Amino acid sequence: MPDAPTAKGRATRARIVEGAAEVLREQGVAFTTLDDIRSRTGTSKSQLFHYFPDGKDELLLAVARFEADRVLEDQQPHLGRLGSWESWQQWRNVVVERYERQGDHCPLGALFLQVGRSHPGARAVVTELMRQWQQQLARGMHALQANGLVSPSLDVDRTAAALLAGIQGGVAIMISTGDSTHLKAALDTGIEHLRATASEPTAP
């Protein structure tokens, strides 16, 4: 990432990324040009290449990071407060609403297709998103354990990984079919599994 040492520079770069994200969501990655982005953000060509010297691919990668951050931000504050069954249900509803609102257009997926899934930067964005998401789910499960709502012997990391995998599978099917049934099933079954562990005996 090019240096943006001043507050003004960081703000300008963030404005370009956010504006580019808006255009890409509206027009799609394949139909968006740098001129479209410059027009939306009021940015000159020299200014755009100052912050993104490698051009469109570098800008798209920055937008992918922005969209990845939005995935987690859209689940807040519930994702950070998973210490009760009510909060888990609220989080579940927010996730379903988010992806139903998104529909069959996945900005993040489209960006990765354009940049290239094998691109080290793109893989790093996905890896970090999944790491943070799983970490927050695991933190919520630990909170349930602390509150005596699930078994102390629950394998939190494995359960969080399975729940996240179920969500991603449900989202993939929803993007393909337009039907959120599988996403809802993955979330509901994952939460039901957590509830069921409350009655399991503690391992010696």
Short mmCIF file of N, CA and C in Angstrom, two decimals, residues 1 4 15 30 65 75 78 161 175 179 182 185 202:
data_model
loop_
_atom_site.label_atom_id
_atom_site.label_comp_id
_atom_site.label_asym_id
_atom_site.label_seq_id
_atom_site.Cartn_x
_atom_site.Cartn_y
_atom_site.Cartn_z
N MET A 1 0.84 -1.20 0.00
CA MET A 1 0.00 0.00 0.00
C MET A 1 0.87 1.24 0.00
N ALA A 4 0.51 6.85 3.04
CA ALA A 4 -0.44 7.94 3.21
C ALA A 4 -0.24 8.45 4.63
N ARG A 15 -11.64 7.60 1.05
CA ARG A 15 -12.77 8.13 0.25
C ARG A 15 -12.79 7.48 -1.12
N ALA A 30 -17.17 -5.99 -13.75
CA ALA A 30 -16.82 -6.11 -15.16
C ALA A 30 -17.14 -4.85 -15.96
N ARG A 65 -10.82 -5.59 0.55
CA ARG A 65 -10.59 -5.48 2.00
C ARG A 65 -11.72 -4.70 2.67
N GLN A 75 -22.63 -7.37 11.02
CA GLN A 75 -23.13 -8.31 12.03
C GLN A 75 -23.06 -7.72 13.45
N HIS A 78 -24.19 -7.48 17.43
CA HIS A 78 -24.57 -8.80 17.93
C HIS A 78 -23.41 -9.79 17.92
N ALA A 161 -15.59 -23.39 13.73
CA ALA A 161 -15.19 -23.64 12.34
C ALA A 161 -16.33 -24.29 11.56
N ILE A 175 -26.65 -17.73 -3.28
CA ILE A 175 -26.23 -16.94 -4.44
C ILE A 175 -26.59 -17.66 -5.74
N ASP A 179 -32.40 -18.68 -2.87
CA ASP A 179 -33.19 -19.22 -1.76
C ASP A 179 -32.31 -19.28 -0.50
N HIS A 182 -31.13 -22.85 2.94
CA HIS A 182 -29.96 -23.57 3.40
C HIS A 182 -29.14 -22.74 4.40
N ALA A 185 -30.97 -22.94 7.64
CA ALA A 185 -30.81 -24.27 8.22
C ALA A 185 -29.44 -24.41 8.88
N THR A 202 -20.12 -33.27 31.87
CA THR A 202 -18.76 -32.76 31.74
C THR A 202 -17.77 -33.92 31.68
#
